[in-house]
Amino acid sequence: PPRSFARGGVFCAPAPAACALRGFDRARLFCYYKMEKSGRRGGLRRQPRPGSSGEGKDMAQLGFGTMRLPQQDGKIDFAATERMFDRFLEAGCSYVDTAYGYHDFQAEIAVRECLVRRHARDAFRLADKMPMWFVKERADVARLFDEQLQKTGVSYFDNYLLHAMNAKNFALAERTGTWEELRLRQARGQLRHLGFSFHDTAEVLEQALQAHPEVEFVQLQINYADWESARVQARLCYETAERHGCRVIVMEPVRGGA
């Protein structure tokens, strides 16, 4: 990707969780700066770290993904995960990404036990995702969202995503009232920033962003291998989001995670 990619409002997350221990300091060198919009689709301004009083301070961000946490005897190793979260926060990073189905539905519980119950809420930003493959009607969205709050042990999510969106899942979200339920949760303060992770063409992304100007960010698969991929269309998707003034969170930055 071009040099401008690292300058223009890109927030690199989730990164492989293993970098939070061995080689973590080196991994931090590849953090991008998170940029916060000054308006719904307006310009960008640098955002202070959550809980800080300063404005305009750079916040280096390397996301901590929970798709592949350390395991022992086939279960998540909580002690090792605690050490990884501690090291991650000590290094000045804060964005933690989880999802309903990770680790056979146990990753959110690990986040609660290893992070949420051990650190102040303003020390981290937590992202979770709506598993669209379990949604048949709006009541499912409400039920799953409440379950995720309970499993993670938080009262709100900093970022909340519709998970693995493509043309089929966008149609499902429209048909089931998923957007309406999540906007309601946002109005209640149970999620702060609404977006989606994406696996489809730039054309589908264009249609989605036109239909939903309330979307604040998209999570895209971006790395050198996929930048010109005809299947992933990383460059085209990134340019589409940029045209809409929509923030980008990078997944699979070193071509892993899927």
Tab-separated table of C-alpha atoms in Angstrom:
chain	number	residue	atom	x	y	z
A	1	PRO	CA	0.000	0.000	0.000
A	2	PRO	CA	1.168	3.586	-0.598
A	3	ARG	CA	2.776	5.691	2.106
A	4	SER	CA	-0.410	7.728	2.432
A	5	PHE	CA	-2.107	4.584	3.727
A	6	ALA	CA	-0.300	4.931	7.057
A	7	ARG	CA	-1.095	8.610	7.376
A	8	GLY	CA	-4.756	8.935	6.525
A	9	GLY	CA	-6.977	7.910	9.398
A	10	VAL	CA	-6.117	4.221	9.568
A	11	PHE	CA	-6.315	2.289	12.796
A	12	CYS	CA	-4.546	-1.060	12.639
A	13	ALA	CA	-6.520	-3.757	14.467
A	14	PRO	CA	-6.879	-6.520	15.319
A	15	ALA	CA	-3.247	-7.619	15.230
A	16	PRO	CA	-2.194	-11.184	16.064
A	17	ALA	CA	-2.508	-11.519	19.802
A	18	ALA	CA	0.837	-13.299	20.123
A	19	CYS	CA	2.705	-10.053	19.478
A	20	ALA	CA	1.537	-8.840	22.900
A	21	LEU	CA	4.276	-11.005	24.408
A	22	ARG	CA	7.285	-12.161	22.420
A	23	GLY	CA	8.440	-9.455	20.043
A	24	PHE	CA	5.752	-7.056	21.187
A	25	ASP	CA	7.997	-3.973	21.360
A	26	ARG	CA	9.057	-4.534	17.779
A	27	ALA	CA	5.437	-5.006	16.720
A	28	ARG	CA	4.567	-1.625	18.213
A	29	LEU	CA	6.775	0.040	15.628
A	30	PHE	CA	4.131	-0.793	13.061
A	31	CYS	CA	1.242	0.885	14.863
A	32	TYR	CA	-0.825	3.412	12.992
A	33	TYR	CA	-2.499	6.443	14.512
A	34	LYS	CA	-6.175	6.262	15.169
A	35	MET	CA	-8.010	9.228	13.752
A	36	GLU	CA	-11.359	10.473	14.980
A	37	LYS	CA	-13.733	12.283	12.668
A	38	SER	CA	-14.535	15.862	13.544
A	39	GLY	CA	-17.914	15.464	11.838
A	40	ARG	CA	-20.169	12.636	10.622
A	41	ARG	CA	-18.473	12.556	7.254
A	42	GLY	CA	-16.168	15.499	7.789
A	43	GLY	CA	-12.462	15.963	8.316
A	44	LEU	CA	-10.292	14.020	10.693
A	45	ARG	CA	-8.730	15.031	13.959
A	46	ARG	CA	-6.444	13.086	16.224
A	47	GLN	CA	-8.165	11.602	19.232
A	48	PRO	CA	-6.717	11.566	22.759
A	49	ARG	CA	-6.391	8.273	24.559
A	50	PRO	CA	-9.660	7.274	26.288
A	51	GLY	CA	-9.762	8.764	29.765
A	52	SER	CA	-7.142	11.448	29.065
A	53	SER	CA	-7.971	15.124	29.244
A	54	GLY	CA	-5.720	16.260	26.427
A	55	GLU	CA	-7.002	17.093	22.980
A	56	GLY	CA	-5.111	16.394	19.793
A	57	LYS	CA	-2.618	13.939	21.248
A	58	ASP	CA	-1.442	11.092	19.054
A	59	MET	CA	-2.562	7.682	20.284
A	60	ALA	CA	-0.517	4.853	18.803
A	61	GLN	CA	-2.773	1.874	18.306
A	62	LEU	CA	-2.081	-1.793	17.756
A	63	GLY	CA	-5.224	-3.815	18.175
A	64	PHE	CA	-5.349	-6.956	20.290
A	65	GLY	CA	-7.361	-9.650	18.525
A	66	THR	CA	-8.882	-12.514	20.521
A	67	MET	CA	-9.478	-14.997	17.723
A	68	ARG	CA	-6.439	-17.066	18.695
A	69	LEU	CA	-5.639	-16.803	22.393
A	70	PRO	CA	-3.118	-19.145	24.058
A	71	GLN	CA	-4.564	-22.497	25.064
A	72	GLN	CA	-3.796	-25.247	27.522
A	73	ASP	CA	-5.470	-28.659	27.353
A	74	GLY	CA	-7.797	-27.383	24.644
A	75	LYS	CA	-9.066	-24.423	26.670
A	76	ILE	CA	-8.089	-20.752	26.817
A	77	ASP	CA	-5.093	-20.274	29.106
A	78	PHE	CA	-6.385	-17.454	31.307
A	79	ALA	CA	-3.060	-16.880	33.105
A	80	ALA	CA	-1.178	-16.382	29.842
A	81	THR	CA	-3.977	-14.224	28.453
A	82	GLU	CA	-3.871	-12.014	31.546
A	83	ARG	CA	-0.142	-11.452	31.052
A	84	MET	CA	-0.700	-10.565	27.416
A	85	PHE	CA	-3.421	-8.035	28.197
A	86	ASP	CA	-1.260	-6.501	30.942
A	87	ARG	CA	1.718	-6.135	28.607
A	88	PHE	CA	-0.485	-4.710	25.877
A	89	LEU	CA	-1.913	-1.983	28.109
A	90	GLU	CA	1.452	-1.209	29.690
A	91	ALA	CA	2.800	-0.511	26.193
A	92	GLY	CA	0.229	2.239	25.715
A	93	CYS	CA	-2.236	0.408	23.466
A	94	SER	CA	-5.901	-0.029	24.267
A	95	TYR	CA	-8.069	-1.449	21.435
A	96	VAL	CA	-9.304	-5.012	22.053
A	97	ASP	CA	-11.320	-6.880	19.442
A	98	THR	CA	-13.483	-9.908	20.205
A	99	ALA	CA	-16.481	-11.685	18.702
A	100	TYR	CA	-19.329	-13.969	19.685
A	101	GLY	CA	-18.001	-17.160	18.094
A	102	TYR	CA	-14.281	-16.907	18.792
A	103	HIS	CA	-12.820	-19.877	20.691
A	104	ASP	CA	-16.094	-21.807	20.583
A	105	PHE	CA	-18.003	-18.896	22.161
A	106	GLN	CA	-15.507	-18.528	25.032
A	107	ALA	CA	-13.416	-15.517	23.913
A	108	GLU	CA	-15.851	-12.949	25.326
A	109	ILE	CA	-15.705	-14.685	28.704
A	110	ALA	CA	-11.907	-14.601	28.577
A	111	VAL	CA	-12.068	-10.875	27.891
A	112	ARG	CA	-14.263	-10.427	30.964
A	113	GLU	CA	-12.072	-12.486	33.266
A	114	CYS	CA	-8.643	-11.467	31.993
A	115	LEU	CA	-9.246	-7.823	31.078
A	116	VAL	CA	-12.524	-6.270	32.203
A	117	ARG	CA	-12.448	-7.473	35.821
A	118	ARG	CA	-8.763	-6.575	36.219
A	119	HIS	CA	-8.480	-3.128	34.638
A	120	ALA	CA	-10.335	0.192	34.798
A	121	ARG	CA	-12.951	0.593	32.063
A	122	ASP	CA	-11.275	3.678	30.633
A	123	ALA	CA	-7.987	1.785	30.207
A	124	PHE	CA	-9.218	-0.084	27.124
A	125	ARG	CA	-11.539	0.211	24.135
A	126	LEU	CA	-13.605	-2.908	23.523
A	127	ALA	CA	-15.025	-3.962	20.163
A	128	ASP	CA	-17.523	-6.784	19.718
A	129	LYS	CA	-19.551	-8.034	16.769
A	130	MET	CA	-23.078	-9.138	15.908
A	131	PRO	CA	-22.996	-12.718	14.516
A	132	MET	CA	-25.340	-12.267	11.563
A	133	TRP	CA	-25.545	-16.027	10.903
A	134	PHE	CA	-27.597	-16.380	14.117
A	135	VAL	CA	-30.012	-13.569	13.250
A	136	LYS	CA	-33.456	-14.521	11.942
A	137	GLU	CA	-35.437	-11.566	13.315
A	138	ARG	CA	-34.910	-8.365	15.282
A	139	ALA	CA	-35.493	-10.133	18.595
A	140	ASP	CA	-32.370	-12.200	17.912
A	141	VAL	CA	-30.302	-9.027	17.607
A	142	ALA	CA	-31.547	-7.789	20.976
A	143	ARG	CA	-30.982	-11.171	22.632
A	144	LEU	CA	-27.479	-11.630	21.260
A	145	PHE	CA	-26.441	-8.084	22.120
A	146	ASP	CA	-27.609	-8.492	25.719
A	147	GLU	CA	-25.803	-11.815	25.960
A	148	GLN	CA	-22.586	-10.202	24.748
A	149	LEU	CA	-22.820	-7.461	27.362
A	150	GLN	CA	-23.252	-10.111	30.022
A	151	LYS	CA	-20.435	-12.328	28.753
A	152	THR	CA	-17.928	-9.484	28.453
A	153	GLY	CA	-18.987	-7.851	31.719
A	154	VAL	CA	-19.255	-4.324	30.327
A	155	SER	CA	-22.176	-1.915	30.220
A	156	TYR	CA	-21.281	-0.613	26.760
A	157	PHE	CA	-19.063	-1.385	23.788
A	158	ASP	CA	-16.757	1.301	22.456
A	159	ASN	CA	-17.022	-0.093	18.933
A	160	TYR	CA	-19.679	-2.483	17.719
A	161	LEU	CA	-19.683	-4.199	14.332
A	162	LEU	CA	-22.009	-6.226	12.192
A	163	HIS	CA	-19.761	-9.229	11.618
A	164	ALA	CA	-18.473	-10.445	8.220
A	165	MET	CA	-20.763	-8.356	6.082
A	166	ASN	CA	-21.310	-9.094	2.415
A	167	ALA	CA	-24.196	-8.625	-0.005
A	168	LYS	CA	-26.140	-11.528	1.533
A	169	ASN	CA	-25.701	-10.308	5.104
A	170	PHE	CA	-26.560	-6.709	4.223
A	171	ALA	CA	-29.878	-7.949	2.811
A	172	LEU	CA	-30.390	-9.988	5.991
A	173	ALA	CA	-29.677	-6.957	8.192
A	174	GLU	CA	-32.225	-4.877	6.293
A	175	ARG	CA	-34.869	-7.596	6.436
A	176	THR	CA	-34.478	-8.294	10.172
A	177	GLY	CA	-34.271	-4.728	11.504
A	178	THR	CA	-30.687	-5.217	12.672
A	179	TRP	CA	-29.714	-1.615	11.939
A	180	GLU	CA	-32.725	-0.266	13.800
A	181	GLU	CA	-31.993	-2.345	16.909
A	182	LEU	CA	-28.340	-1.309	16.970
A	183	ARG	CA	-29.197	2.364	16.493
A	184	LEU	CA	-31.536	2.001	19.465
A	185	ARG	CA	-28.711	0.506	21.530
A	186	GLN	CA	-26.478	3.364	20.464
A	187	ALA	CA	-29.085	5.893	21.574
A	188	ARG	CA	-29.203	4.126	24.952
A	189	GLY	CA	-25.433	4.428	25.295
A	190	GLN	CA	-24.794	0.692	25.054
A	191	LEU	CA	-22.545	1.124	22.047
A	192	ARG	CA	-20.599	4.221	21.148
A	193	HIS	CA	-19.454	3.706	17.553
A	194	LEU	CA	-21.277	1.595	14.956
A	195	GLY	CA	-19.615	-0.078	11.997
A	196	PHE	CA	-19.121	-3.417	10.274
A	197	SER	CA	-16.409	-5.824	9.193
A	198	PHE	CA	-16.467	-6.493	5.483
A	199	HIS	CA	-15.697	-9.313	3.033
A	200	ASP	CA	-17.025	-8.484	-0.424
A	201	THR	CA	-16.400	-6.241	-3.414
A	202	ALA	CA	-15.842	-2.508	-3.436
A	203	GLU	CA	-19.140	-2.149	-5.313
A	204	VAL	CA	-21.042	-3.764	-2.427
A	205	LEU	CA	-19.195	-1.542	0.039
A	206	GLU	CA	-20.149	1.547	-1.965
A	207	GLN	CA	-23.822	0.555	-1.861
A	208	ALA	CA	-23.673	-0.125	1.890
A	209	LEU	CA	-22.062	3.203	2.767
A	210	GLN	CA	-24.512	5.084	0.587
A	211	ALA	CA	-27.429	3.331	2.278
A	212	HIS	CA	-26.074	3.843	5.805
A	213	PRO	CA	-24.414	7.227	6.342
A	214	GLU	CA	-24.631	6.580	10.095
A	215	VAL	CA	-21.817	4.017	9.803
A	216	GLU	CA	-18.719	5.479	11.453
A	217	PHE	CA	-16.085	2.907	10.492
A	218	VAL	CA	-15.454	-0.234	8.471
A	219	GLN	CA	-13.070	-3.067	9.226
A	220	LEU	CA	-11.243	-4.150	6.071
A	221	GLN	CA	-8.766	-6.873	5.183
A	222	ILE	CA	-5.717	-4.832	4.167
A	223	ASN	CA	-2.139	-6.006	3.691
A	224	TYR	CA	0.504	-6.032	0.976
A	225	ALA	CA	-0.559	-9.434	-0.380
A	226	ASP	CA	-4.207	-8.434	-0.799
A	227	TRP	CA	-3.733	-4.806	-1.868
A	228	GLU	CA	-4.358	-5.588	-5.561
A	229	SER	CA	-6.194	-8.900	-5.048
A	230	ALA	CA	-9.128	-9.343	-7.413
A	231	ARG	CA	-10.980	-11.297	-4.733
A	232	VAL	CA	-10.286	-9.164	-1.645
A	233	GLN	CA	-10.054	-5.807	-3.480
A	234	ALA	CA	-8.236	-4.233	-0.544
A	235	ARG	CA	-7.143	-1.083	-2.374
A	236	LEU	CA	-10.542	-0.536	-3.996
A	237	CYS	CA	-12.367	-1.050	-0.695
A	238	TYR	CA	-10.001	1.285	1.141
A	239	GLU	CA	-10.451	3.971	-1.501
A	240	THR	CA	-14.234	3.542	-1.303
A	241	ALA	CA	-14.221	4.069	2.464
A	242	GLU	CA	-11.902	7.053	2.082
A	243	ARG	CA	-14.250	8.689	-0.439
A	244	HIS	CA	-17.062	8.438	2.088
A	245	GLY	CA	-14.930	9.873	4.896
A	246	CYS	CA	-15.409	6.614	6.766
A	247	ARG	CA	-12.723	5.505	9.224
A	248	VAL	CA	-10.955	2.215	8.541
A	249	ILE	CA	-9.863	-0.469	10.982
A	250	VAL	CA	-7.420	-2.919	9.464
A	251	MET	CA	-7.784	-6.658	9.968
A	252	GLU	CA	-5.284	-9.254	8.777
A	253	PRO	CA	-2.458	-6.697	8.565
A	254	VAL	CA	0.099	-9.487	8.229
A	255	ARG	CA	-2.194	-11.730	6.166
A	256	GLY	CA	-3.551	-13.842	8.991
A	257	GLY	CA	-6.692	-14.144	11.042
A	258	ALA	CA	-9.229	-15.486	8.582
